[in-house]
């Protein structure tokens, strides 16, 4: 049973629930900054009494159906050994259909694209939320309109600059900041609702139905902005492993949804009294004395929402690397206690560069709104599709029940997606461009690794046979241990061949180590190591890691002590084969993609950084390989 399902004390549960307010609900919690405003701006919905109630009803029932029913009740059940997120869902779905190879490949491609499009979301969210918060300046001091973009860029630059110090300290402040934020959302909305309780009629779904029936095409276009109320819904599932189901559910039902509902209905009540407040109904909710504090609090909340996506991007990158979907890159661990706290410099500054482009190019939250919904709805739809295959083939539920459970959600997601695709020409192309670029990189890396592996396997020499031949007339044995890392088990590593050819020596003790990453989050220490004696103090070792495990090879090799294999850290050398890839025509992959793979392979960070090998004990030996 997952540790997240174990009973928790009230104090621990309360702490996790407050933590979930910040990390899980940071994105969706900042939606009141722009969601209602964008429905009327982006879709050109007339500002009438019935339309205000109809739009409010749409917002409320979208949150209820998509978040309360789909994510909180259904999707959170699809945990992969306690872990969530699109990669965890992809692993569950592909495992469930492993006996259907064609379907499995199709799901893999769909899941890869969903993972790739997430990086578009990770760019749009910081730009959108920070711009929306800083635009509060225009409400209180219109003369500072031209300062919105520069201030937003300064805030974002500071946010990305502090990532290298770790998210631990910032993370501790997430919960309390968002606790104050959600409390403020409720307190801002309540007075307006009390002053105009007529707005509560919008809870009746007939207002939403009548609005859609009356306006037809305009209502369909408006759905592209309505979906902004559930941006961040994927975070509920992605952060499942950090908090568990119970704290996430408690936070949503008891605090987040009530606060969001009160604020949206408060904005609606304000618009019923003052339709001109549509220019920025959120900030106009505040009384005069609260203007500056609300601006500061909104900026802090936007930073929290952005931080959550940046941290998630680091985590997704690490998981993708471990599953062989991206090349190895430098990953810095910023905490000695929590392996989940990581910093990926390349991803951090890559995101920042795209965020700067988004803020400078679009210049306002209204223009970014079109770009925002596309990424969100694609991932929502893919998650629903994956869920069907998990519950049908993994959980073995009847077909009719699976269709009912996911079919309605799929229709809703597909409708939202179709509406947002209308905005591709008006900003939606931006996250799609990022997603397609990442998808191309991931697919190229995955296929390139397969081609490289196939080529190396063609020329491979069986390890057992080779060692038997070597020990007929053994070379000089030198003191210490040698660890030869090889992608293929039972194959003679090129590094061993080069070592014997050039140095003509063999260490006293030799370990041939293969690292296997599996499509499950965690693999325990009891299953971490497989070892087979090859005689003459040589061993074939296989190390197993889940995509959430830390792939620390030296630490894992310490488990060999229980098998009678002793390694002295100061006398152990690690031999790596750094093959140079030469693209050729006819491999089955376009030449430009072969060249792209060769470039990625050449520029990938050293395995020592990814596998935590001591850099002063590494010997790199390489050869040229044509693919």
Coordinates of C-alpha atoms in Angstrom, one line a residue:
X1 CA 0.0 0.0 0.0
X2 CA 1.2 3.5 -0.8
X3 CA 2.5 5.5 2.1
X4 CA 0.1 8.2 1.0
X5 CA -2.8 6.0 1.8
X6 CA -1.6 5.3 5.4
X7 CA -3.5 6.9 8.3
X8 CA -2.3 10.4 9.2
X9 CA -2.5 12.3 12.4
X10 CA -4.8 15.5 12.2
X11 CA -1.7 17.7 12.5
X12 CA 0.1 16.0 9.6
X13 CA -3.0 16.1 7.5
X14 CA -3.6 19.8 8.2
X15 CA 0.0 20.5 7.3
X16 CA -0.3 18.6 4.0
X17 CA -3.6 20.3 3.2
X18 CA -2.1 23.7 3.7
X19 CA 0.9 22.7 1.6
X20 CA -1.4 21.5 -1.2
X21 CA -3.1 25.0 -1.2
X22 CA 0.2 26.4 -2.5
X23 CA 1.8 23.7 -4.7
X24 CA -1.4 22.1 -6.1
X25 CA -3.7 25.0 -6.4
X26 CA -1.4 27.9 -7.1
X27 CA -2.3 28.0 -10.8
X28 CA -6.0 27.5 -10.6
X29 CA -6.1 29.8 -7.6
X30 CA -4.9 32.8 -9.7
X31 CA -7.6 32.2 -12.4
X32 CA -9.9 34.9 -10.9
X33 CA -7.4 37.5 -12.0
X34 CA -8.4 37.0 -15.6
X35 CA -11.0 34.3 -16.3
X36 CA -14.3 36.2 -16.1
X37 CA -12.9 39.3 -17.8
X38 CA -11.6 37.2 -20.7
X39 CA -15.0 35.6 -21.4
X40 CA -16.5 39.0 -22.2
X41 CA -13.4 40.4 -23.8
X42 CA -12.2 37.5 -25.9
X43 CA -15.6 36.2 -27.1
X44 CA -17.3 39.6 -27.4
X45 CA -20.2 38.5 -25.2
X46 CA -22.7 41.4 -24.7
X47 CA -22.8 42.7 -21.2
X48 CA -26.4 42.0 -20.2
X49 CA -28.0 40.8 -17.0
X50 CA -28.8 37.3 -18.4
X51 CA -25.4 37.0 -20.0
X52 CA -23.6 37.7 -16.7
X53 CA -25.6 35.0 -14.9
X54 CA -25.2 32.6 -17.9
X55 CA -21.4 33.1 -17.9
X56 CA -21.2 32.7 -14.1
X57 CA -23.2 29.5 -14.4
X58 CA -20.8 28.2 -17.0
X59 CA -17.8 29.0 -14.9
X60 CA -19.3 27.4 -11.8
X61 CA -20.3 24.2 -13.6
X62 CA -17.1 23.9 -15.5
X63 CA -15.2 23.9 -12.2
X64 CA -17.7 21.4 -10.7
X65 CA -17.6 18.9 -13.6
X66 CA -14.0 19.2 -14.7
X67 CA -12.2 19.6 -11.4
X68 CA -14.6 18.2 -8.7
X69 CA -15.9 15.3 -10.7
X70 CA -13.2 14.4 -13.2
X71 CA -9.9 15.2 -11.5
X72 CA -10.7 15.0 -7.8
X73 CA -13.1 12.0 -7.9
X74 CA -11.9 10.0 -10.9
X75 CA -8.4 10.9 -12.1
X76 CA -6.8 10.9 -8.6
X77 CA -7.8 7.2 -8.3
X78 CA -5.4 6.4 -11.2
X79 CA -2.2 6.6 -9.1
X80 CA 1.0 4.8 -10.2
X81 CA 2.3 3.5 -6.9
X82 CA 1.2 6.7 -5.2
X83 CA 2.5 8.9 -8.0
X84 CA 0.5 11.0 -10.5
X85 CA 1.1 13.2 -13.6
X86 CA 0.9 12.6 -17.3
X87 CA 4.1 10.5 -17.4
X88 CA 2.7 8.3 -14.6
X89 CA -0.6 8.0 -16.5
X90 CA 1.3 7.2 -19.7
X91 CA 3.2 4.4 -17.8
X92 CA -0.1 3.0 -16.5
X93 CA -1.8 3.1 -19.9
X94 CA 1.0 1.6 -21.9
X95 CA 1.5 -1.1 -19.3
X96 CA -2.3 -1.9 -19.4
X97 CA -2.1 -2.5 -23.1
X98 CA 1.3 -4.1 -23.3
X99 CA -0.2 -7.1 -25.1
X100 CA -1.5 -4.8 -27.9
X101 CA 1.8 -3.4 -29.4
X102 CA 0.1 -1.2 -32.1
X103 CA -2.2 0.4 -29.5
X104 CA 0.7 0.7 -27.1
X105 CA 2.8 2.6 -29.7
X106 CA -0.2 4.9 -30.4
X107 CA -0.7 5.7 -26.8
X108 CA 3.0 6.3 -26.4
X109 CA 3.0 8.9 -29.1
X110 CA -0.1 10.6 -27.7
X111 CA 1.4 10.6 -24.2
X112 CA 4.7 12.0 -25.5
X113 CA 2.9 14.8 -27.2
X114 CA 1.0 15.6 -24.0
X115 CA 4.3 15.6 -22.1
X116 CA 5.8 17.9 -24.7
X117 CA 2.9 20.3 -24.7
X118 CA 3.2 20.6 -21.0
X119 CA 6.4 22.6 -21.6
X120 CA 4.3 25.1 -23.5
X121 CA 2.0 25.4 -20.5
X122 CA 5.1 25.9 -18.3
X123 CA 6.0 28.9 -20.4
X124 CA 2.5 30.4 -20.7
X125 CA 1.6 30.1 -17.0
X126 CA 4.3 32.3 -15.5
X127 CA 3.8 34.9 -18.3
X128 CA 0.0 34.9 -17.9
X129 CA -0.2 35.0 -14.1
X130 CA 2.5 37.6 -13.5
X131 CA 1.2 39.9 -16.3
X132 CA -2.4 39.5 -14.9
X133 CA -1.2 40.5 -11.4
X134 CA 0.9 43.4 -12.4
X135 CA -1.9 44.7 -14.6
X136 CA -3.5 45.7 -11.4
X137 CA -1.4 48.9 -11.6
X138 CA -3.5 50.0 -14.6
X139 CA -6.6 49.9 -12.4
X140 CA -5.2 52.0 -9.6
X141 CA -2.8 54.2 -11.6
X142 CA -3.6 54.2 -15.4
X143 CA -0.6 56.4 -16.1
X144 CA 1.7 53.5 -15.4
X145 CA 0.3 51.4 -18.2
X146 CA 3.7 51.3 -20.0
X147 CA 5.4 50.0 -16.9
X148 CA 3.4 46.7 -16.8
X149 CA 5.7 44.7 -19.2
X150 CA 9.0 45.9 -17.7
X151 CA 7.8 45.2 -14.1
X152 CA 6.6 41.8 -15.1
X153 CA 9.9 41.0 -16.7
X154 CA 11.8 42.1 -13.6
X155 CA 9.6 39.9 -11.4
X156 CA 10.0 36.9 -13.7
X157 CA 13.8 37.5 -13.9
X158 CA 14.0 37.4 -10.1
X159 CA 11.9 34.3 -10.0
X160 CA 14.0 32.3 -12.4
X161 CA 17.3 33.6 -10.9
X162 CA 16.5 32.2 -7.4
X163 CA 15.8 28.7 -8.7
X164 CA 19.4 27.7 -8.3
X165 CA 19.1 28.2 -4.6
X166 CA 16.4 25.5 -4.4
X167 CA 12.7 25.6 -3.8
X168 CA 12.7 24.4 -0.2
X169 CA 12.5 27.8 1.4
X170 CA 10.1 29.2 -1.2
X171 CA 8.0 26.0 -0.9
X172 CA 7.5 26.5 2.8
X173 CA 5.9 29.9 2.1
X174 CA 3.7 28.5 -0.6
X175 CA 0.9 27.2 1.7
X176 CA 0.7 30.2 4.0
X177 CA 0.7 32.7 1.1
X178 CA -2.0 30.9 -0.7
X179 CA -4.0 30.4 2.5
X180 CA -4.1 34.2 2.8
X181 CA -4.8 34.5 -0.9
X182 CA -7.8 32.1 -0.9
X183 CA -9.1 33.8 2.3
X184 CA -8.8 37.1 0.5
X185 CA -10.7 35.8 -2.5
X186 CA -13.6 34.8 -0.4
X187 CA -13.6 38.1 1.6
X188 CA -13.5 40.1 -1.6
X189 CA -16.6 38.3 -3.0
X190 CA -18.8 38.1 0.0
X191 CA -19.7 41.8 0.4
X192 CA -20.7 42.1 -3.2
X193 CA -22.9 38.9 -3.0
X194 CA -24.5 40.2 0.2
X195 CA -25.2 43.5 -1.6
X196 CA -26.7 41.7 -4.6
X197 CA -27.8 38.1 -3.6
X198 CA -29.7 37.9 -6.9
X199 CA -26.4 36.7 -8.5
X200 CA -26.7 33.3 -6.7
X201 CA -29.3 32.3 -9.2
X202 CA -26.3 31.4 -11.5
X203 CA -25.8 28.2 -9.5
X204 CA -28.8 26.9 -11.5
X205 CA -27.3 25.2 -14.6
X206 CA -30.3 26.3 -16.6
X207 CA -28.6 29.8 -16.9
X208 CA -25.6 28.2 -18.6
X209 CA -27.8 26.0 -20.9
X210 CA -29.9 28.9 -21.9
X211 CA -26.9 31.1 -22.6
X212 CA -25.3 28.4 -24.9
X213 CA -28.7 27.8 -26.6
X214 CA -29.3 31.4 -27.2
X215 CA -25.9 32.5 -28.5
X216 CA -24.7 29.3 -30.2
X217 CA -21.5 30.2 -32.0
X218 CA -20.6 33.1 -29.7
X219 CA -21.1 30.7 -26.7
X220 CA -18.9 28.1 -28.3
X221 CA -16.2 30.8 -28.8
X222 CA -16.6 31.9 -25.2
X223 CA -15.8 28.3 -24.0
X224 CA -12.2 29.1 -25.0
X225 CA -12.1 31.6 -22.2
X226 CA -14.4 29.7 -19.8
X227 CA -11.8 26.9 -19.6
X228 CA -9.4 29.4 -18.0
X229 CA -11.2 28.7 -14.7
X230 CA -9.7 25.2 -14.6
X231 CA -6.1 25.9 -15.7
X232 CA -4.0 24.1 -13.2
X233 CA -6.4 21.2 -13.0
X234 CA -3.6 18.9 -14.2
X235 CA -1.6 19.9 -11.1
X236 CA -4.0 18.0 -8.9
X237 CA -2.9 14.8 -10.5
X238 CA 0.7 15.8 -11.1
X239 CA 1.3 16.6 -7.4
X240 CA -0.4 13.4 -6.1
X241 CA 2.9 11.9 -5.0
X242 CA 3.8 14.9 -3.0
X243 CA 0.6 15.1 -0.8
X244 CA -1.6 12.1 -1.5
X245 CA -5.3 12.0 -2.4
X246 CA -6.8 13.0 1.0
X247 CA -5.1 16.4 1.5
X248 CA -5.7 17.4 -2.1
X249 CA -9.4 16.5 -1.9
X250 CA -9.9 18.2 1.5
X251 CA -8.2 21.4 0.3
X252 CA -10.4 21.5 -2.8
X253 CA -13.8 20.8 -1.3
X254 CA -13.4 22.7 2.0
X255 CA -11.4 25.7 0.9
X256 CA -10.3 26.2 -2.7
X257 CA -13.6 25.7 -4.5
X258 CA -15.7 27.7 -2.0
X259 CA -13.2 30.6 -2.2
X260 CA -13.1 30.6 -6.0
X261 CA -16.9 30.4 -6.2
X262 CA -17.4 33.3 -3.8
X263 CA -14.9 35.4 -5.7
X264 CA -16.4 34.7 -9.1
X265 CA -19.9 35.4 -7.9
X266 CA -18.7 38.5 -6.2
X267 CA -17.2 39.7 -9.5
X268 CA -20.6 38.8 -11.1
X269 CA -22.5 40.8 -8.5
X270 CA -20.2 43.8 -9.2
X271 CA -20.8 43.5 -12.9
X272 CA -24.6 43.4 -12.4
X273 CA -24.3 46.8 -10.6
X274 CA -21.5 48.3 -12.6
X275 CA -21.0 46.7 -16.1
X276 CA -18.2 49.1 -16.8
X277 CA -16.1 47.2 -14.1
X278 CA -15.5 44.5 -16.8
X279 CA -12.1 46.2 -17.6
X280 CA -10.8 44.4 -14.5
X281 CA -13.5 43.1 -12.2
X282 CA -11.1 41.3 -9.8
X283 CA -9.1 44.4 -8.7
X284 CA -12.2 46.6 -8.7
X285 CA -13.7 44.3 -6.0
X286 CA -11.3 45.8 -3.5
X287 CA -12.1 48.8 -1.3
X288 CA -9.8 51.8 -1.7
X289 CA -7.7 51.0 1.4
X290 CA -6.9 47.4 0.1
X291 CA -5.7 48.4 -3.3
X292 CA -2.0 48.3 -2.7
X293 CA -2.1 45.2 -0.4
X294 CA -4.2 43.3 -2.9
X295 CA -1.7 44.2 -5.7
X296 CA 1.2 42.9 -3.6
X297 CA -0.7 39.7 -2.6
X298 CA -1.8 39.1 -6.2
X299 CA 1.8 39.4 -7.4
X300 CA 2.9 36.9 -4.7
X301 CA 0.2 34.5 -5.7
X302 CA 1.3 34.8 -9.3
X303 CA 4.8 34.0 -8.3
X304 CA 3.6 30.9 -6.4
X305 CA 1.6 29.7 -9.4
X306 CA 4.6 30.2 -11.6
X307 CA 7.0 28.5 -9.2
X308 CA 4.7 25.5 -9.1
X309 CA 4.9 25.1 -12.9
X310 CA 8.7 25.7 -13.0
X311 CA 9.2 23.1 -10.3
X312 CA 6.9 20.7 -12.2
X313 CA 8.9 21.3 -15.4
X314 CA 12.1 20.2 -13.6
X315 CA 10.4 17.1 -12.3
X316 CA 8.9 16.2 -15.7
X317 CA 12.3 16.7 -17.3
X318 CA 14.0 14.4 -14.9
X319 CA 11.4 11.7 -15.4
X320 CA 11.6 12.1 -19.2
X321 CA 15.4 11.7 -19.0
X322 CA 15.1 8.6 -16.9
X323 CA 12.7 7.0 -19.3
X324 CA 15.0 7.8 -22.2
X325 CA 12.8 10.5 -23.8
X326 CA 15.4 13.3 -23.4
X327 CA 19.2 13.3 -23.3
X328 CA 21.0 13.4 -20.0
X329 CA 21.5 16.9 -18.7
X330 CA 22.9 18.5 -15.6
X331 CA 20.5 18.1 -12.6
X332 CA 21.4 19.8 -9.4
X333 CA 20.0 18.6 -6.1
X334 CA 19.2 21.5 -3.9
X335 CA 18.4 19.6 -0.7
X336 CA 20.2 16.9 1.2
X337 CA 17.0 15.6 2.7
X338 CA 14.4 15.8 -0.2
X339 CA 15.5 14.2 -3.5
X340 CA 12.5 15.8 -5.1
X341 CA 14.0 19.3 -4.8
X342 CA 16.0 19.7 -8.0
X343 CA 17.2 22.4 -10.3
X344 CA 17.8 21.9 -14.0
X345 CA 19.8 24.9 -15.3
X346 CA 19.2 24.2 -19.0
X347 CA 15.4 23.9 -18.5
X348 CA 15.3 26.9 -16.2
X349 CA 17.0 29.3 -18.6
X350 CA 15.3 27.8 -21.6
X351 CA 11.9 28.4 -20.0
X352 CA 12.9 32.0 -19.0
X353 CA 13.9 32.8 -22.6
X354 CA 10.6 31.7 -23.9
X355 CA 8.7 33.4 -21.1
X356 CA 10.5 36.7 -21.9
X357 CA 9.5 36.3 -25.6
X358 CA 5.9 35.6 -24.6
X359 CA 5.6 38.7 -22.3
X360 CA 7.4 41.0 -24.7
X361 CA 5.5 39.7 -27.8
X362 CA 2.0 39.5 -26.5
X363 CA 2.3 42.3 -24.0
X364 CA -0.9 41.7 -22.0
X365 CA -2.8 38.9 -20.3
X366 CA -5.8 39.4 -22.7
X367 CA -3.6 38.6 -25.7
X368 CA -2.0 35.7 -23.9
X369 CA -5.3 34.2 -23.0
X370 CA -5.7 32.6 -26.4
X371 CA -2.3 30.9 -26.1
X372 CA -3.1 29.7 -22.6
X373 CA -6.2 27.6 -23.2
X374 CA -4.7 25.5 -26.1
X375 CA -2.0 23.9 -24.0
X376 CA -4.4 23.2 -21.1
X377 CA -7.2 21.6 -23.1
X378 CA -4.8 19.4 -25.0
X379 CA -3.4 17.9 -21.8
X380 CA -6.9 17.6 -20.3
X381 CA -8.1 15.7 -23.3
X382 CA -5.1 13.4 -23.4
X383 CA -5.4 12.6 -19.7
X384 CA -9.1 11.6 -20.3
X385 CA -8.1 9.3 -23.2
X386 CA -5.3 7.7 -21.1
X387 CA -7.7 7.2 -18.2
X388 CA -10.1 5.1 -20.4
X389 CA -7.3 2.6 -21.3
X390 CA -6.2 2.4 -17.7
X391 CA -9.6 1.6 -16.3
X392 CA -10.6 -0.6 -19.2
X393 CA -7.5 -2.7 -19.6
X394 CA -5.6 -2.1 -16.4
X395 CA -8.5 -2.2 -13.9
X396 CA -10.6 -4.6 -16.1
X397 CA -13.9 -2.6 -15.6
X398 CA -16.7 -3.4 -18.0
X399 CA -16.7 -1.5 -21.3
X400 CA -20.0 0.2 -20.8
X401 CA -18.9 1.5 -17.4
X402 CA -15.6 2.8 -18.9
X403 CA -17.4 4.6 -21.7
X404 CA -19.8 6.2 -19.2
X405 CA -17.0 7.2 -16.8
X406 CA -14.8 8.8 -19.4
X407 CA -17.1 9.5 -22.4
X408 CA -18.8 12.5 -20.9
X409 CA -15.5 14.0 -19.8
X410 CA -14.0 13.4 -23.2
X411 CA -16.9 15.2 -24.9
X412 CA -16.5 18.2 -22.5
X413 CA -12.7 18.2 -23.0
X414 CA -13.0 17.9 -26.8
X415 CA -15.5 20.8 -26.9
X416 CA -13.2 23.0 -24.9
X417 CA -10.3 22.0 -27.1
X418 CA -12.2 22.7 -30.3
X419 CA -13.1 26.1 -29.0
X420 CA -9.5 26.9 -28.2
X421 CA -8.3 25.7 -31.5
X422 CA -10.2 28.7 -33.0
X423 CA -7.5 30.8 -31.2
X424 CA -4.5 29.2 -32.8
X425 CA -4.0 32.1 -35.1
X426 CA -4.4 34.5 -32.2
X427 CA -1.7 33.2 -29.9
X428 CA -2.5 29.5 -29.6
X429 CA 0.3 28.8 -32.1
X430 CA 2.8 29.7 -29.4
X431 CA 2.5 26.8 -27.0
X432 CA 1.8 24.5 -30.0
X433 CA 5.1 25.6 -31.4
X434 CA 6.9 24.8 -28.2
X435 CA 5.0 21.5 -27.9
X436 CA 5.8 20.4 -31.4
X437 CA 9.4 21.3 -30.9
X438 CA 9.7 19.3 -27.7
X439 CA 7.8 16.4 -29.3
X440 CA 10.3 16.3 -32.2
X441 CA 13.2 16.4 -29.8
X442 CA 11.8 13.6 -27.6
X443 CA 10.8 11.4 -30.5
X444 CA 14.1 11.9 -32.3
X445 CA 16.0 11.1 -29.1
X446 CA 13.9 7.9 -28.4
X447 CA 14.2 6.6 -32.0
X448 CA 17.9 7.6 -32.3
X449 CA 18.7 5.7 -29.1
X450 CA 16.9 2.7 -30.5
X451 CA 18.9 2.9 -33.8
X452 CA 22.2 3.4 -31.9
X453 CA 21.4 0.4 -29.7
X454 CA 20.5 -1.8 -32.7
X455 CA 23.7 -0.8 -34.4
X456 CA 25.8 -1.5 -31.3
X457 CA 24.0 -4.9 -30.8
X458 CA 24.9 -5.9 -34.4
X459 CA 28.6 -5.5 -33.7
X460 CA 28.3 -6.7 -30.1
X461 CA 30.4 -9.5 -28.6
X462 CA 28.9 -11.9 -26.0
X463 CA 30.4 -10.9 -22.7
X464 CA 30.7 -14.4 -21.2
X465 CA 32.4 -15.8 -24.3
X466 CA 34.7 -12.9 -24.5
X467 CA 35.8 -13.3 -20.9
X468 CA 36.4 -17.0 -21.3
X469 CA 38.7 -16.2 -24.2
X470 CA 40.5 -13.5 -22.3
X471 CA 41.2 -15.7 -19.2
X472 CA 42.8 -18.4 -21.3
X473 CA 45.8 -16.1 -21.4
X474 CA 44.9 -13.4 -18.9
X475 CA 46.4 -9.9 -19.0
X476 CA 48.2 -8.3 -16.1
X477 CA 45.7 -7.7 -13.2
X478 CA 46.0 -4.4 -11.4
X479 CA 44.8 -3.3 -8.0
X480 CA 41.3 -2.0 -7.5
X481 CA 37.9 -2.4 -9.1
X482 CA 36.6 -1.4 -12.5
X483 CA 33.0 -0.6 -13.2
X484 CA 32.1 -0.8 -16.9
X485 CA 28.8 0.8 -17.7
X486 CA 26.9 -0.7 -20.6
X487 CA 23.4 -0.1 -22.0
X488 CA 23.0 -3.8 -23.0
X489 CA 23.3 -6.6 -20.5
X490 CA 25.5 -9.5 -21.5
X491 CA 27.3 -7.5 -24.2
X492 CA 31.0 -6.7 -24.0
X493 CA 31.4 -2.9 -23.4
X494 CA 33.5 -1.0 -25.9
X495 CA 35.2 0.6 -23.0
X496 CA 36.6 -2.8 -21.9
X497 CA 37.8 -3.6 -25.4
X498 CA 39.6 -0.2 -25.6
X499 CA 41.1 -0.7 -22.1
X500 CA 42.5 -4.1 -23.0
X501 CA 43.7 -2.9 -26.4
X502 CA 45.5 0.3 -25.2
X503 CA 46.4 -0.4 -21.5
X504 CA 46.7 -4.2 -21.7
X505 CA 45.6 -4.6 -18.1
X506 CA 42.5 -5.8 -16.2
X507 CA 41.5 -4.8 -12.7
X508 CA 41.4 -7.3 -9.8
X509 CA 37.7 -6.9 -9.7
X510 CA 35.4 -6.1 -12.7
X511 CA 31.7 -5.2 -12.6
X512 CA 29.7 -4.9 -15.8
X513 CA 26.8 -2.7 -14.9
X514 CA 23.6 -2.0 -16.8
X515 CA 21.1 0.6 -15.6
X516 CA 17.5 -0.1 -16.3
X517 CA 14.8 2.5 -15.9
X518 CA 11.2 1.2 -15.6
X519 CA 7.8 2.7 -16.2
X520 CA 6.9 2.7 -12.5
X521 CA 7.7 5.6 -10.1
X522 CA 9.6 3.6 -7.4
X523 CA 11.6 0.4 -7.1
X524 CA 12.7 -0.5 -3.6
X525 CA 16.1 -1.5 -2.4
X526 CA 15.1 -5.1 -2.2
X527 CA 14.7 -5.2 -6.0
X528 CA 17.4 -2.6 -6.9
X529 CA 20.3 -5.0 -7.7
X530 CA 20.6 -8.2 -9.7
X531 CA 24.1 -9.8 -9.7
X532 CA 25.5 -12.8 -11.6
X533 CA 29.0 -14.2 -11.2
X534 CA 31.1 -14.4 -14.4
X535 CA 34.0 -16.1 -12.5
X536 CA 37.5 -14.7 -12.1
X537 CA 36.2 -11.8 -9.8
X538 CA 33.9 -10.5 -12.6
X539 CA 30.2 -9.8 -12.1
X540 CA 27.3 -8.9 -14.3
X541 CA 25.2 -6.3 -12.4
X542 CA 21.9 -4.9 -13.3
X543 CA 20.5 -1.9 -11.4
X544 CA 16.8 -1.1 -11.5
X545 CA 15.3 2.4 -11.0
X546 CA 11.8 3.8 -11.2
X547 CA 11.3 7.1 -12.9
X548 CA 11.1 8.8 -9.5
X549 CA 14.1 7.0 -8.0
X550 CA 17.4 8.8 -7.8
X551 CA 19.7 6.9 -10.2
X552 CA 22.7 6.9 -7.9
X553 CA 25.0 4.2 -9.2
X554 CA 27.7 4.3 -6.5
X555 CA 25.0 4.2 -3.8
X556 CA 23.2 1.3 -5.4
X557 CA 26.4 -0.6 -5.8
X558 CA 26.9 -0.5 -2.0
X559 CA 24.1 -3.1 -1.8
X560 CA 26.5 -5.6 -3.3
X561 CA 28.2 -5.9 0.1
X562 CA 25.3 -8.1 1.0
X563 CA 26.2 -10.4 -1.9
X564 CA 29.9 -10.6 -0.9
X565 CA 31.2 -8.0 -3.4
X566 CA 33.2 -5.3 -1.7
X567 CA 34.0 -2.0 -3.4
X568 CA 36.5 0.5 -2.1
X569 CA 35.4 3.9 -3.2
X570 CA 39.0 5.2 -3.5
X571 CA 40.1 2.3 -5.6
X572 CA 37.1 2.0 -8.0
X573 CA 37.2 3.4 -11.5
X574 CA 34.2 3.9 -13.8
X575 CA 34.7 3.2 -17.5
X576 CA 32.3 4.9 -19.9
X577 CA 32.0 4.4 -23.7
X578 CA 31.5 7.8 -25.3
X579 CA 30.5 6.8 -28.8
X580 CA 30.5 9.4 -31.6
X581 CA 27.4 9.1 -33.8
X582 CA 27.9 9.6 -37.5
X583 CA 24.6 10.2 -39.4
X584 CA 24.1 8.2 -42.6
X585 CA 21.2 7.9 -45.1
X586 CA 18.9 4.8 -44.9
X587 CA 18.6 4.2 -41.2
X588 CA 14.8 4.7 -41.3
X589 CA 14.9 8.2 -39.8
X590 CA 15.2 11.4 -41.9
X591 CA 18.8 12.6 -42.3
X592 CA 18.0 15.9 -40.6
X593 CA 16.7 14.0 -37.6
X594 CA 19.8 11.8 -37.6
X595 CA 21.9 14.9 -37.6
X596 CA 19.7 16.3 -34.8
X597 CA 20.2 13.1 -32.8
X598 CA 23.9 13.2 -33.4
X599 CA 24.1 16.7 -32.1
X600 CA 22.0 15.9 -29.0
X601 CA 24.1 12.8 -28.3
X602 CA 27.3 14.9 -28.7
X603 CA 26.1 17.6 -26.4
X604 CA 24.5 15.5 -23.8
X605 CA 26.0 15.9 -20.3
X606 CA 28.4 13.3 -19.0
X607 CA 26.7 10.2 -17.5
X608 CA 28.6 11.0 -14.3
X609 CA 26.4 13.9 -13.6
X610 CA 23.2 11.9 -14.2
X611 CA 24.3 8.7 -12.4
X612 CA 26.2 10.5 -9.6
X613 CA 29.5 9.0 -10.5
X614 CA 32.6 10.5 -8.9
X615 CA 34.1 12.6 -11.7
X616 CA 37.6 12.1 -10.5
X617 CA 37.2 8.3 -11.0
X618 CA 35.9 8.3 -14.5
X619 CA 37.7 7.0 -17.6
X620 CA 36.1 7.8 -20.9
X621 CA 36.8 5.7 -24.0
X622 CA 35.0 6.2 -27.3
X623 CA 34.5 5.0 -30.8
X624 CA 32.6 6.1 -34.0
X625 CA 29.3 4.5 -34.7
X626 CA 27.4 5.0 -38.0
X627 CA 23.6 5.0 -37.9

